[in-house]
XYZ file of C-alpha atoms in Angstrom:
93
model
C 0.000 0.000 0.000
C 1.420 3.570 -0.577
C 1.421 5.892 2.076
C -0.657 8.312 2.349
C 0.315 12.204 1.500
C -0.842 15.189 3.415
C -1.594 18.603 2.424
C -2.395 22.113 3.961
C -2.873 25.081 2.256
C -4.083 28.740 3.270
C -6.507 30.594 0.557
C -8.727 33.260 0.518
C -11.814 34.235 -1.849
C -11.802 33.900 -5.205
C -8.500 31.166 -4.641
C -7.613 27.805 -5.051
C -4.924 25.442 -5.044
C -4.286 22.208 -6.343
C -2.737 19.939 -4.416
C -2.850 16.864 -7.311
C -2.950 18.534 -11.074
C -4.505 15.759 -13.222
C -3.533 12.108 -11.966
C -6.045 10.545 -10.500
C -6.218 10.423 -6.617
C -7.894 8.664 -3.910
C -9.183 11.443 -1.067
C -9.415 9.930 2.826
C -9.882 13.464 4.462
C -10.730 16.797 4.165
C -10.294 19.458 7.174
C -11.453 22.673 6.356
C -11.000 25.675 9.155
C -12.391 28.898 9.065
C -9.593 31.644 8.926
C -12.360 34.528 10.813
C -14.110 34.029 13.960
C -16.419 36.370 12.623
C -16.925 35.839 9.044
C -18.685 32.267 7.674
C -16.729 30.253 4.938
C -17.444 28.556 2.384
C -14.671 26.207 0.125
C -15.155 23.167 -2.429
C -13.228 20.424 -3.256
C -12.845 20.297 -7.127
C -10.908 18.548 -9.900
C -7.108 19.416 -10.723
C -8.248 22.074 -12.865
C -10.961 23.577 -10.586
C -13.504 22.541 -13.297
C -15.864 19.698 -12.004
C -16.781 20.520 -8.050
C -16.632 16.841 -6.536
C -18.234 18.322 -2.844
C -18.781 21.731 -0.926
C -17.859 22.816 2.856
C -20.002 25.446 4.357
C -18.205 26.609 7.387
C -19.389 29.152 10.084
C -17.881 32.261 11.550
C -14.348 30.354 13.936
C -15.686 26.966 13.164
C -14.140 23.982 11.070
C -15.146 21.380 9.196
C -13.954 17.916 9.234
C -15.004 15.186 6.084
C -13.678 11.019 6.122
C -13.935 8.691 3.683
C -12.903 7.518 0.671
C -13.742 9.188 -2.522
C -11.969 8.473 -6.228
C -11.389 11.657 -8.021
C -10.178 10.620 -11.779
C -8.606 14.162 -12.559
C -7.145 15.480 -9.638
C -7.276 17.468 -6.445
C -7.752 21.274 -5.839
C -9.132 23.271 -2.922
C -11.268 26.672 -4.031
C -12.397 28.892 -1.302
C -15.555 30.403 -2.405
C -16.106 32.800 0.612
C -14.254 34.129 3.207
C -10.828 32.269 3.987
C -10.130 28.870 5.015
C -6.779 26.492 5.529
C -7.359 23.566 3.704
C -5.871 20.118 5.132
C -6.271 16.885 2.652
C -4.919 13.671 3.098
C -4.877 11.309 -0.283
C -3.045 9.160 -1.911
C-alpha cells in the first residue's frame, strides 16, 4: 500500500490550489477551518483544474469542518475557497 500524502494550504476568496494537477487520486480526508471568527466560509473540493466541483464545505464564523472517507477523483485534487478564507488540510493518496 502507498502511504498516504498530506496537504495544507491557506486561501482566501476567489482562490484555489491544487494539491494533485490531473492524476487521479484517492481522497481519505478533508479538514477545512475557518480563517475569521467572525466571518462564515465557504470552500469546495474540485478537480485538478478547478472545473468539475466533486463536494462543498459550508463553514461558520471560527468553526471547522472535518469530512472522512474515501472518494476516487479521476482528474485530480484542488481546494477553491468560495467565501471568506479557510486552511485547507487533505490527506490522499
Amino acid at each position: 500500500m502507498v502511504p498516504c500524502k498530506v496537504g495544507n494550504m491557506a486561501i482566501a476568496e476567489a482562490e484555489d490550489y491544487a494539491f494533485v494537477a490531473s492524476a487521479p487520486v484517492v481522497l481519505y480526508s478533508v479538514i477545512i477551518a475557518n480563517e475569521s471568527s467572525t466571518v462564515a466560509a465557504k470552500a469546495g473540493v474540485y478537480n485538478g483544474t478547478v472545473t468539475t466541483a466533486y463536494m462543498d464545505f459550508a463553514v461558520p464564523a471560527g468553526g471547522t469542518v472535518v469530512w472522512s472517507g474515501c472518494v476516487a477523483l479521476p482528474k485530480g485534487l484542488a481546494v477553491a475557497c468560495e467565501s471568506g478564507a479557510v486552511r485547507a488540510t487533505v490527506m490522499y493518496v
